[in-house]
XYZ file of C-alpha atoms in Angstrom:
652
model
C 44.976 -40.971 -51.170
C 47.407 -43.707 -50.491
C 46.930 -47.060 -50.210
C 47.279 -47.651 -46.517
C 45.381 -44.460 -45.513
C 42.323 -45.519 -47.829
C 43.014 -48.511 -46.209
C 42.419 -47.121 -42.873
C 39.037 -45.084 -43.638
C 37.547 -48.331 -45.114
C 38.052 -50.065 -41.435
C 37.158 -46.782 -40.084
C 34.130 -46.759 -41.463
C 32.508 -50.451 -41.527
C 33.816 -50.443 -37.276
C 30.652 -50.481 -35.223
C 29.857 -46.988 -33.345
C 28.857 -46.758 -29.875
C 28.128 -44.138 -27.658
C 26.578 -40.735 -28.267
C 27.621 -40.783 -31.769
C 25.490 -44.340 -32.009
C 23.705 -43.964 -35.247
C 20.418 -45.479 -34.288
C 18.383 -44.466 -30.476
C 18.564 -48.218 -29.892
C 22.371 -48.300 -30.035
C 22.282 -45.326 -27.801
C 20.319 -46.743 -25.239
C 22.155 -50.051 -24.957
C 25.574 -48.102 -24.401
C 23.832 -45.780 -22.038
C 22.426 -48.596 -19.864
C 26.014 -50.962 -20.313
C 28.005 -47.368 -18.736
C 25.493 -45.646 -16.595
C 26.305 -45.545 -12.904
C 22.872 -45.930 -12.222
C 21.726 -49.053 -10.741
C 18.962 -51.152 -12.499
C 19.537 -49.621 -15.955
C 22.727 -52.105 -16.617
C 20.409 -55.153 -15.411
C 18.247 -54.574 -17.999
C 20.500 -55.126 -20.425
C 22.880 -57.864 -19.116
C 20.469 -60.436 -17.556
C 19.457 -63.755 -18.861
C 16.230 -64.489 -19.725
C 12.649 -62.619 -20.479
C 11.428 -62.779 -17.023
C 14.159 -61.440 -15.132
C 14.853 -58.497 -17.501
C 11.102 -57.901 -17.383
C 11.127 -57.182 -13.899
C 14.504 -55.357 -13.946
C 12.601 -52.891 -16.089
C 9.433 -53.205 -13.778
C 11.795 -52.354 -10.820
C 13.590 -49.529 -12.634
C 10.425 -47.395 -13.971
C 8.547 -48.089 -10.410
C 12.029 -46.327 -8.567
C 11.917 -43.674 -11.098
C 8.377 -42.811 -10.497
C 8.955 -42.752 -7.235
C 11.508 -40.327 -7.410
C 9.038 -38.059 -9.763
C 6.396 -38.123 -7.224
C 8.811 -37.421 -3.914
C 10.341 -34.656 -6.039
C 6.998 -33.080 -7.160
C 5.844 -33.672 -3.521
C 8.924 -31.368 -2.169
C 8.729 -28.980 -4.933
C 4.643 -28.469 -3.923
C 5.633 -27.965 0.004
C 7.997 -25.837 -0.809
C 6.065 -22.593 -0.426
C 4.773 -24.069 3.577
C 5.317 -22.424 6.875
C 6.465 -23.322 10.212
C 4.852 -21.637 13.342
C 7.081 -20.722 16.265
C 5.385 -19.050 19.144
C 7.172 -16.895 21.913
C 6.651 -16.069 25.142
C 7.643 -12.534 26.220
C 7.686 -11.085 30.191
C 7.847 -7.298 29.737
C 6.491 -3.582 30.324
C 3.419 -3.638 27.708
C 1.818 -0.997 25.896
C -1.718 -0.247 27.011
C -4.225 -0.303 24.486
C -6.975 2.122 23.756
C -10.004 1.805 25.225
C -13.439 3.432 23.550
C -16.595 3.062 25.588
C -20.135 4.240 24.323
C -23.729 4.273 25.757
C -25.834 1.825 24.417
C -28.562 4.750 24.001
C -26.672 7.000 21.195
C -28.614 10.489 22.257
C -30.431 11.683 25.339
C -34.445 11.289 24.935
C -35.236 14.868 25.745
C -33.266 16.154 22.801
C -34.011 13.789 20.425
C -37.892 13.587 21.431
C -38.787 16.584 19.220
C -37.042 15.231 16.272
C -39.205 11.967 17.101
C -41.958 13.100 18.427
C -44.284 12.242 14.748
C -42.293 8.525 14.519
C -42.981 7.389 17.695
C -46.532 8.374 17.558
C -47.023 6.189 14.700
C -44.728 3.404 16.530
C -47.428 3.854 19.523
C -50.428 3.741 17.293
C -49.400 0.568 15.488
C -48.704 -1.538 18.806
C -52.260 -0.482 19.817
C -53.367 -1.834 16.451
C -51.275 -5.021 16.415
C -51.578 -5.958 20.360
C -54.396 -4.267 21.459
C -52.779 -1.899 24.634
C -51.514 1.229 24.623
C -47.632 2.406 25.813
C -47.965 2.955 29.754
C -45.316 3.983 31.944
C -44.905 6.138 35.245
C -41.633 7.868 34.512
C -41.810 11.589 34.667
C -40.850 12.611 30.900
C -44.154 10.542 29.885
C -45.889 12.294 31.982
C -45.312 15.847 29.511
C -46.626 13.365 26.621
C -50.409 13.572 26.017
C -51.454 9.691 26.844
C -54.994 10.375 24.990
C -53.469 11.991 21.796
C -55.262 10.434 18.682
C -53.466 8.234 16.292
C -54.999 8.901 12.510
C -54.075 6.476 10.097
C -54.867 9.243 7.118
C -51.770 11.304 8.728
C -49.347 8.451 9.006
C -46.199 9.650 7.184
C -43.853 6.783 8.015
C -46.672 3.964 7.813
C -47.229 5.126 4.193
C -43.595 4.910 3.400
C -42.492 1.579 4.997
C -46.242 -0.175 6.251
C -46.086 -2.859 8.116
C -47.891 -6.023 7.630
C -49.144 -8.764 8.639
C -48.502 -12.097 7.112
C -50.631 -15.732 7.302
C -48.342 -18.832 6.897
C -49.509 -20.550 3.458
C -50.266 -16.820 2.163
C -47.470 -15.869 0.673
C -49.345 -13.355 -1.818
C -51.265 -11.677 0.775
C -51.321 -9.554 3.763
C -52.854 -7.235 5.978
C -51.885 -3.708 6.262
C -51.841 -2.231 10.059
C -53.074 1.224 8.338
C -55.542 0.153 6.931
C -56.596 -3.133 8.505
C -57.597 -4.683 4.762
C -55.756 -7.004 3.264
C -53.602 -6.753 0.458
C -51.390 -8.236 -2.646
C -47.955 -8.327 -2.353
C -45.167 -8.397 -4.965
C -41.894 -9.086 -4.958
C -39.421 -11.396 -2.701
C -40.220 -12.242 0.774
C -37.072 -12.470 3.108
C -37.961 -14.080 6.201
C -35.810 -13.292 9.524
C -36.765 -15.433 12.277
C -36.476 -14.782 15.812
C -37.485 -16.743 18.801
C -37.595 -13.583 21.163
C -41.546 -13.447 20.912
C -44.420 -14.072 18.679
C -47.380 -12.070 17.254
C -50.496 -13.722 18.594
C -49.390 -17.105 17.441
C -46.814 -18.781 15.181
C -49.035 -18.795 12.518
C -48.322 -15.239 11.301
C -45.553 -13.011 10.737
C -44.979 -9.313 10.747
C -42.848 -7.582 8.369
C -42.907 -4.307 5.840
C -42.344 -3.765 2.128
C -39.641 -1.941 0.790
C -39.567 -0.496 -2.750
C -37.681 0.818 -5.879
C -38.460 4.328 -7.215
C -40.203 3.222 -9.621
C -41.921 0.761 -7.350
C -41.499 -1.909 -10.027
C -38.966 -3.687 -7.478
C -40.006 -4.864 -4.243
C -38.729 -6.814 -1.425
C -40.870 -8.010 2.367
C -39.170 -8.639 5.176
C -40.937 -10.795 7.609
C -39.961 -11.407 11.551
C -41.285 -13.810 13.556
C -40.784 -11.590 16.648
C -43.063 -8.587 16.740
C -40.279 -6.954 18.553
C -37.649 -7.445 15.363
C -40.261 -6.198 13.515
C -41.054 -2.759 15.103
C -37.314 -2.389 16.189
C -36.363 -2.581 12.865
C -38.966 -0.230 11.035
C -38.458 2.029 13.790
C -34.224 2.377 13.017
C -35.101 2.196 9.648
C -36.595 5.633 10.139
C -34.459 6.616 12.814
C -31.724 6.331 10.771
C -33.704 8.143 7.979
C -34.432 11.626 10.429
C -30.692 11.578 12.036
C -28.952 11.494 8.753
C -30.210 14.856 8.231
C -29.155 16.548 11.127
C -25.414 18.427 11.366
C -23.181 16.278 12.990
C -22.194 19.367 15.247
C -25.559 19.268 16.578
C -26.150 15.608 16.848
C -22.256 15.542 19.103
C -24.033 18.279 21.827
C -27.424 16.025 22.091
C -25.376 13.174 22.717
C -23.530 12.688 26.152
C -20.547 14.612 27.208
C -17.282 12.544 28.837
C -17.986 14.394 31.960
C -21.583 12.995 32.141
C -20.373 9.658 31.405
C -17.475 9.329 33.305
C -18.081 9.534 37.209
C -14.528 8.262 38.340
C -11.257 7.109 36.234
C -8.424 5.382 37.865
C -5.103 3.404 35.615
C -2.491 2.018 37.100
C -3.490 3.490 40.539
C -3.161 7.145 39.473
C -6.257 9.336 38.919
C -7.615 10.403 35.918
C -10.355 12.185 33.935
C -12.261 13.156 31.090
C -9.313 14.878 29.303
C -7.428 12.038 28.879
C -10.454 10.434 26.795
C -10.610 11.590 23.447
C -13.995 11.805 21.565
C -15.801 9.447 18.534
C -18.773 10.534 16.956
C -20.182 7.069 16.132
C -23.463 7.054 13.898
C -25.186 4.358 15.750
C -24.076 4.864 19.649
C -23.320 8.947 19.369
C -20.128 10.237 21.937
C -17.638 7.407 22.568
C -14.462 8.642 24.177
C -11.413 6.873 23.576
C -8.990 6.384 26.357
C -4.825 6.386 25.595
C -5.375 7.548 21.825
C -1.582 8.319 21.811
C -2.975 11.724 21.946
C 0.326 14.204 21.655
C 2.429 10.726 20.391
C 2.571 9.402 23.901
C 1.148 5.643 24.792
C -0.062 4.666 28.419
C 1.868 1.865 29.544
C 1.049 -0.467 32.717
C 3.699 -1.736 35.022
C 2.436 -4.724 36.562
C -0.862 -7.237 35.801
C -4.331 -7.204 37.607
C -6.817 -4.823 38.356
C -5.152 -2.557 40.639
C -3.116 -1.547 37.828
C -5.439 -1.330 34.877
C -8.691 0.895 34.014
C -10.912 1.580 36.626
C -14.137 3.461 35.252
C -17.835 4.347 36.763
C -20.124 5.096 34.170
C -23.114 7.101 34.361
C -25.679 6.042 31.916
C -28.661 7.713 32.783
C -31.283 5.361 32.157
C -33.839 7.358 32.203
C -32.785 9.536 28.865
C -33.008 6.321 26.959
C -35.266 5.918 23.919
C -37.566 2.748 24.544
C -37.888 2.076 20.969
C -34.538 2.513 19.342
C -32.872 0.286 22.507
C -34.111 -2.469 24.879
C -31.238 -3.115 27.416
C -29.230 -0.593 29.379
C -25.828 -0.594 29.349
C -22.562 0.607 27.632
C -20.456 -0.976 25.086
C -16.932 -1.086 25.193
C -14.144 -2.472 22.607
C -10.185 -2.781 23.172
C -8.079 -2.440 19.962
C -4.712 -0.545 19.131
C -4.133 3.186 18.529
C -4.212 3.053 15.089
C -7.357 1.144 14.541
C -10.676 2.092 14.035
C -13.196 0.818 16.647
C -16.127 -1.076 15.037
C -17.871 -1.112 18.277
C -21.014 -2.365 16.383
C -19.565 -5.276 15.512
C -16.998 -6.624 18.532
C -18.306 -4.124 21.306
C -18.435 -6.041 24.914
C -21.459 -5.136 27.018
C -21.346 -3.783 30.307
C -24.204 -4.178 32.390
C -25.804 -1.396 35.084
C -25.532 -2.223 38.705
C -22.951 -4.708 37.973
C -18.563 -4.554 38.245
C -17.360 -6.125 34.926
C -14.065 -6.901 35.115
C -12.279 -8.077 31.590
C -8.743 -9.258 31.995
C -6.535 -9.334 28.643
C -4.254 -11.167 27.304
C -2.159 -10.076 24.295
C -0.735 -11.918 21.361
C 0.894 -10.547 18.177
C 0.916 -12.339 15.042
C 3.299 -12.006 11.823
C 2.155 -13.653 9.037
C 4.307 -14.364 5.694
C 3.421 -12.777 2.585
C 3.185 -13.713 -1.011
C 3.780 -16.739 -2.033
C 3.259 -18.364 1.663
C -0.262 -16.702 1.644
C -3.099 -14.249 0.724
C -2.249 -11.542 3.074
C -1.343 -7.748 3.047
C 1.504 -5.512 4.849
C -0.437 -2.653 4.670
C -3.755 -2.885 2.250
C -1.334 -0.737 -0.716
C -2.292 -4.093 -3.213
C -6.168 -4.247 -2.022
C -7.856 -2.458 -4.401
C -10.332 -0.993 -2.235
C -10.040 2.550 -0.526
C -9.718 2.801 3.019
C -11.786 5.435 3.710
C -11.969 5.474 7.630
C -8.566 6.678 7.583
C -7.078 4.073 10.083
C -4.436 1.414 9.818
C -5.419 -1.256 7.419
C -7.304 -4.627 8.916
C -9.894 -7.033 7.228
C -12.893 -5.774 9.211
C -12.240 -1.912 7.690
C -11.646 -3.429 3.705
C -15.029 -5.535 4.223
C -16.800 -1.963 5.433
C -15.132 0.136 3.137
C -16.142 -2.290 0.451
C -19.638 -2.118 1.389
C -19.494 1.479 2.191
C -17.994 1.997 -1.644
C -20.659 -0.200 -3.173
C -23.407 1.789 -1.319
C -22.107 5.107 -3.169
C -22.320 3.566 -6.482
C -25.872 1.541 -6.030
C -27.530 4.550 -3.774
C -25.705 7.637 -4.136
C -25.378 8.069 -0.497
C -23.113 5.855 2.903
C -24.774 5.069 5.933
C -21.400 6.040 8.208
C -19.885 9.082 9.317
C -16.370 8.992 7.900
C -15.177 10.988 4.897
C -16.159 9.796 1.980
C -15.273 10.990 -2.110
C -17.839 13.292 -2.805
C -21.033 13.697 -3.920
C -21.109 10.410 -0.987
C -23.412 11.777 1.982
C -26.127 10.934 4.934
C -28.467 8.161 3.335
C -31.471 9.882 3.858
C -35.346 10.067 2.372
C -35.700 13.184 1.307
C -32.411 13.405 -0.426
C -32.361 9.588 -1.919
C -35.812 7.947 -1.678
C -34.399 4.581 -2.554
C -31.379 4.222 -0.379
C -33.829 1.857 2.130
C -34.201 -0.543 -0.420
C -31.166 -0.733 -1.820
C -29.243 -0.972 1.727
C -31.536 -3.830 2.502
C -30.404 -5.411 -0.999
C -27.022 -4.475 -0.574
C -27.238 -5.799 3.203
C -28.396 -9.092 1.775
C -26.363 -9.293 -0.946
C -23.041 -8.870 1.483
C -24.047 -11.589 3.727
C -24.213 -13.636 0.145
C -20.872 -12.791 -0.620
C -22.166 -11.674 -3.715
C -20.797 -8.170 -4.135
C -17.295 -9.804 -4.391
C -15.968 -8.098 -1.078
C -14.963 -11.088 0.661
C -12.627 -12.344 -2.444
C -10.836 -9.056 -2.780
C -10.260 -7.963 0.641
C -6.958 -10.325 2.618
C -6.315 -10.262 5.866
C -3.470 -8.197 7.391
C -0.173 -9.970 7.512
C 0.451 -8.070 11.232
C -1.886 -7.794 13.984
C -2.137 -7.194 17.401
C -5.393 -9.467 18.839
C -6.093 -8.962 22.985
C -7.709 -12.220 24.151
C -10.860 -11.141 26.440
C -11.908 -12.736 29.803
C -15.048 -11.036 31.514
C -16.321 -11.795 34.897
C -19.027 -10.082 36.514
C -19.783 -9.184 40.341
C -23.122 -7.237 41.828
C -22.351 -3.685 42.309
C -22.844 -1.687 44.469
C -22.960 -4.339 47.524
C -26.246 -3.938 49.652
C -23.973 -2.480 52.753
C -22.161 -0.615 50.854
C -24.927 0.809 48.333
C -26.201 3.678 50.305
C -22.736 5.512 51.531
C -21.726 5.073 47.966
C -24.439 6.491 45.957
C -24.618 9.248 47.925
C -20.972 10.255 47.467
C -20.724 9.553 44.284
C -24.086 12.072 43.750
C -21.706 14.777 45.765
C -19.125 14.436 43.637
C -21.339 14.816 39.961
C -23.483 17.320 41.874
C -22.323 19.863 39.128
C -22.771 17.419 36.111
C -26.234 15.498 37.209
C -28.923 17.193 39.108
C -30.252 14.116 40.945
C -29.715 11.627 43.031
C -27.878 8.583 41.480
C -29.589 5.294 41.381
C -27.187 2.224 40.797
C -29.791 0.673 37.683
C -27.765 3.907 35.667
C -24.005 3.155 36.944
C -21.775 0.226 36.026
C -18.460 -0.260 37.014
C -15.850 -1.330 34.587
C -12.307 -2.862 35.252
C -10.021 -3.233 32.119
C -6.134 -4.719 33.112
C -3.388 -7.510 32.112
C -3.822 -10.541 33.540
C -0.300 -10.874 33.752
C 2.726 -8.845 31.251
C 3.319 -11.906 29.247
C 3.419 -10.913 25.900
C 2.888 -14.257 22.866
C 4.030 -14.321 19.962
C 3.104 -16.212 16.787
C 5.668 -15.880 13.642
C 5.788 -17.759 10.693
C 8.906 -18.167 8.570
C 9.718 -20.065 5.758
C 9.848 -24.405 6.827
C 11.945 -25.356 3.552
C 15.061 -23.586 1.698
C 16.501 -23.942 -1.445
C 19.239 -25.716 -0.109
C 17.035 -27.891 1.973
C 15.132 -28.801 -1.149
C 18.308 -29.910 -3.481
C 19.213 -31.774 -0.205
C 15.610 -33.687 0.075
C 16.211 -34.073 -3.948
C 19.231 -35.540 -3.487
C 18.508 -38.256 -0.643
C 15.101 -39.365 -2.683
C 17.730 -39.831 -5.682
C 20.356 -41.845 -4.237
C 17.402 -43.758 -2.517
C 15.667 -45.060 -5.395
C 18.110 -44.914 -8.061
C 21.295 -44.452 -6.374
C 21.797 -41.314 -8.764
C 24.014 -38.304 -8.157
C 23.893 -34.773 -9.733
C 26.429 -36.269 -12.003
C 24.186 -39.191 -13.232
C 21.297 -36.341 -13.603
C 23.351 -34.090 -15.701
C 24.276 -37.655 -17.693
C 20.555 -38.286 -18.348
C 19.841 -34.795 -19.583
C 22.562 -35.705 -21.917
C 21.676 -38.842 -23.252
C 18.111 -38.494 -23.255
C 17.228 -35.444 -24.259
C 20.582 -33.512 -26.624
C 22.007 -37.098 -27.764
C 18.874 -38.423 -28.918
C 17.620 -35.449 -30.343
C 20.844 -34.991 -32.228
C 20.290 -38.768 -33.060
C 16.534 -37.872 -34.582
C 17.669 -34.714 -35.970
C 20.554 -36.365 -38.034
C 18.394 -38.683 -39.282
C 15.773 -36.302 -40.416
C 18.474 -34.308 -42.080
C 19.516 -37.392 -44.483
C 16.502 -38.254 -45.285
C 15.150 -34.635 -46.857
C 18.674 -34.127 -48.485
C 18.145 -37.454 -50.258
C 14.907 -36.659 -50.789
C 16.516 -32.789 -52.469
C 18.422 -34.831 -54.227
C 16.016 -37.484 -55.794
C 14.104 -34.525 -56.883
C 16.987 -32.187 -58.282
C 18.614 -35.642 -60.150
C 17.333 -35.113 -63.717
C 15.461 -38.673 -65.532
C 18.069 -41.151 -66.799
C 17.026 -42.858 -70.215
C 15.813 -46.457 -69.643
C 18.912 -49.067 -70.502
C 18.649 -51.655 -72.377
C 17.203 -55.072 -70.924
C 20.387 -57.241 -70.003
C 20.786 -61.071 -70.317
C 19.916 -62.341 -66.944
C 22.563 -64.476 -65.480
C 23.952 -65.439 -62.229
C 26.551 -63.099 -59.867
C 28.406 -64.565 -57.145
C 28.961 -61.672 -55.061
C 31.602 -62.824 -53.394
C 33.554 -62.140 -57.124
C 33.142 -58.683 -56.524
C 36.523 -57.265 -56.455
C 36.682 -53.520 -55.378
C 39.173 -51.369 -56.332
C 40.746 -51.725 -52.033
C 40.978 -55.142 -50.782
C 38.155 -56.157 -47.966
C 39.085 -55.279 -44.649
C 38.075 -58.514 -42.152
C 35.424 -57.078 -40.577
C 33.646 -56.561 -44.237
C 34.807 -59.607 -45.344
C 33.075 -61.348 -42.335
C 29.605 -59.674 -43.706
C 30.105 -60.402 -47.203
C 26.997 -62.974 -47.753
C 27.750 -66.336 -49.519
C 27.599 -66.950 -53.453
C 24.287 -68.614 -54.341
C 24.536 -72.274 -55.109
C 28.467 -71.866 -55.068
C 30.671 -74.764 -53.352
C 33.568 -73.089 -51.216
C 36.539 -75.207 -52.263
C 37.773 -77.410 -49.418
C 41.671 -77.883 -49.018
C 42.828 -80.568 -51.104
C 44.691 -83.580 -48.960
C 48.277 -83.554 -49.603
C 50.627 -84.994 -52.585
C 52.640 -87.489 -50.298
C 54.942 -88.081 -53.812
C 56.525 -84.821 -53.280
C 58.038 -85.887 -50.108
C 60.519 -88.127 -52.721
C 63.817 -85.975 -53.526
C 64.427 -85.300 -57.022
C 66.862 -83.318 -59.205
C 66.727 -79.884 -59.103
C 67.528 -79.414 -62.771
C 67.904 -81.840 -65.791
C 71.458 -81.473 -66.596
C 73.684 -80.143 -64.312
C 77.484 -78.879 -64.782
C 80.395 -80.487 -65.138
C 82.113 -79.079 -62.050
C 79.004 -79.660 -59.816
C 78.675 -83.521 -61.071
C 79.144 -85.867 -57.976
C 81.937 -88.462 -59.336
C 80.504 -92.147 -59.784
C 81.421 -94.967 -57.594
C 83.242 -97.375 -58.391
């Protein structure tokens, strides 16, 4: 190498380095904060004194966690909706209507069937209040009134009895069979019930229900002697129906013609065939009006009642059972086409002798899907089978759940749907333990503790009609006798006596008014609109730009693990090469004596810079300049002797 260039790559190397290619992180970080564009990171460095820098850096990390907590604050709304809702005027859609009789099947052709349970039911009111069943209606009167109860011949009492149970005895209780009392195992599950009390409040009245195997048990106690008997008495109800065809249990239940007496909508007549029948397990014949029966769906033109449903119902009283129901009525329930009607559960009431008029209002929702929330398009992700065959909805995932869970704990379902085989009827003879394990099951639901609840999501899609009942006497007292008398003409084919307004009821079903609302969700934030938000908390704090981001990423993160990395690397490869070095033999001990190292002579002269660092010789005096030789100033001959031709001639 030639002089100058080695020259060069001494001053090369002994220059300080700055920037990304600073040797230590130190270095880095001090050319970082001098060149940064970033406001508060150059204070730091250039400002005088401990206290001011301190709170430079105080201001700087309190801006930057500000930032972090804005940004992670954006980043966690992110996934949030906004609600917009929308107000429509236009032709709507009528919905379906179903309407059942409160009484599921007419007396006289269930009373056969019944005949052995409602003894018993008879015989244990006499026991527990002390009176026997007396009415005046005519079908009692076919009914022996002096017929003896035995308790030795009580079939249901021996399979469900009925107790009675003293406050403070919780081991105890007296059995109506056999009037003795008791012990009692297992856990007591007490309903109460304000409705009435047996003899006092100091006892209860429940029954025991039981395992196979017996070995499991579970009471049920009811303050109200009425809870008490009404229950027993489905429980067997329930037990005897499930085991008759469902072809036969549709013709002792009531036919659309003797239910419906007169059908107007939107001012035109209409009939029975345009109601469509539902065998329900628990009410019997419902008929469903606008079922979009051959793919058509009723619409109405205008709001109010002129224009809606206008039924008379004929529910025949007098075919009721008097243990199975206590009110008269029928139930009614307004949902869409496609939806199964869980009259048991949201069924309106319409009272006898009364014009119940229930205006509707509709709204349609749209909810977002993943990730805004938990809902479902169409239950395809629910991992429960729909097994009533309608559209999707929360209410039919709960039921199917509990329907499912009932096949796999009992062997048997309680509804009437189609079910995955060998599913059937619960009933006694079939499964003996299907009443204690629906009660368990029952119990267990309301616990949300056979995980239906956390599985099933609500639709993301719904139609909901808003309901507004108002009730009026009907008929009016002038207008009662003209009108039950025509309307008895006009069934005169379907009922055989004269009509008695305690077993009509009137029911109006119309718009309040066409306006349709709306509720959509959509997405309140946007990728853009985040990066904005970003942005503005940035330049807030920090007065940083996506350039100054990218800068940081740089510095802090590839520079200074290059930095590390580098430094890392030296260190093993002079740590390979300590160990691949081989021993060197031990010189011989030197006279000790005294360097200057500012004798050192390398082979290159010292550039400045290095000669600036050299450290002083120990104990050495630096010579000083020495003060000037003011004889020099004299002139004197250049040379001893000089030649003959350059010889200045003397004066004379």
């Amino acid at each position: 190498m030639a002089p100058g260039e080695k020259i060069k790559a001494k001053i090369k190397k002994n220059l300080p380095v700055t920037g990304p290619q600073a040797p230590t992180i130190k270095e880095l970080m001090r050319w970082y904060c001098l060149n940064t564009n970033t406001h508060g990171c150059r204070r730091i460095v250039v400002s005088r004194g401990r206290l001011r820098r301190l709170l430079w850096i105080l201001f700087t990390l309190t801006a930057v966690a500000l930032i972090f907590w804005q940004c992670a604050l954006l980043i966690l709304s992110f996934y949030t909706v906004s609600v917009s809702i929308k107000v429509h005027f236009q032709k709507l859609d009528f919905p379906a209507v179903t309407i059942c009789n409160i009484n599921p099947y007419k007396y006289s052709a269930v009373r056969d069937l019944l005949a052995e349970l409602e003894q018993e039911t008879r015989g244990a009111l006499k026991t527990l209040y002390g009176f026997s069943e007396i009415t005046s209606r005519k079908r009692r009167e076919d009914e022996s009134q002096n017929s003896a109860w035995e308790g030795t011949g009580s079939k249901f009492l021996n399979l469900i009895p009925l107790l009675v149970f003293s406050q403070g005895e919780t081991g105890k209780a007296r059995d109506f069979l056999t009037g003795r009392k008791r012990k009692v195992s297992g856990s007591i599950i007490h309903k109460a019930s304000d409705v009435m009390h047996v003899h006092d409040s100091k006892e209860l009245v429940g029954f025991q229900l039981c395992a196979n195997d017996t070995s499991n048990c579970a009471v049920y106690t009811f303050s109200s002697g009425v809870n008490a008997i009404q229950e027993w008495y489905k429980l067997h109800y329930m037990n005897i129906m499930a085991q008759v065809p469902l072809e036969k249990k549709i013709n002792m239940s009531y036919s659309a013609e003797e239910l419906l007496v007169t059908c107007f909508f939107d001012g035109v007549s209409c009939d029975a065939r345009n109601f469509t029948l539902f065998h329900h397990p628990m009410y019997g014949n419902c008929y469903t009006f606008n079922n979009r029966e051959n793919e058509t769906t009723l619409s109405t033109s205008m709001g109010g009642s002129e224009y809606g449903l206008q039924v008379i119902l004929y529910v025949n009283e007098e075919e009721y059972n008097p243990f199975l129901v206590s009110s008269t009525g029928a139930k009614v329930i307004v949902h869409r086409q496609d939806e199964y009607p869980f009259i048991e559960d949201v069924g309106t009431e319409i009272e006898t002798a009364m014009a119940t008029s229930i205006g509707m209002h509709l709204t349609e929702s749209f909810k977002l899907g993943e990730p805004y929330s938990q809902c479902t398009e169409d239950g395809s992700d629910v991992p429960v089978e729909n097994i009533y065959g309608a559209a999707y909805s929360l209410q039919i995932c709960l039921n199917s759940c509990f329907q499912a869970k009932m096949v796999e704990k009992c062997g048997c379902a309680q509804y009437s749907k189609p079910l995955p085989p060998p599913a059937n009827y619960c009933n006694y003879q079939q499964h003996p333990n299907w009443m204690y394990c629906y009660y368990q099951l029952s119990q267990a639901f309301v616990r949300e503790e056979l995980g239906c609840q956390s599985v099933c999501k609500e639709a993301c899609s719904f139609k909901e009609w808003t309901l507004t009942t108002s009730l009026a006497q009907w008929p009016s007292e002038v207008s009662e006798k003209w009108l039950l008398s025509v309307l008895t003409w006009d069934q005169g084919q379907q009922i055989k006596k004269k009509l008695n307004k305690t077993d009509l009821a009137k029911l109006l079903i119309f718009y309040k008014d066409l306006n349709q609302r709306s509720i959509m969700e959509s997405p309140a934030n946007s990728i853009e609109m985040l990066l904005s938000n970003i942005g503005g908390q940035l330049g807030l704090w920090m007065s940083c730009s996506v350039v100054c981001v990218i800068e940081i990423i740089e510095v802090f993160f590839i520079d200074s693990l290059s930095i590390i990395a580098r430094h890392q690397w030296h260190k093993a490869k002079g740590w390979w090469a300590r160990r691949q070095a081989p021993p060197c033999p031990e010189a011989p001990p030197s006279p000790q004596g005294r360097d200057n190292p500012a004798l050192n002579i390398d082979d290159d002269l010292p550039t400045f810079t290095s000669a600036l660092r050299l450290p002083p010789a120990p104990a050495a005096q630096v010579p000083g300049t020495p003060p000037p030789r003011y004889n020099t100033l004299r002139l004197e001959r250049a040379f001893s002797s000089q030649l003959s031709d350059t010889q200045v001639p003397a004066e004379s």
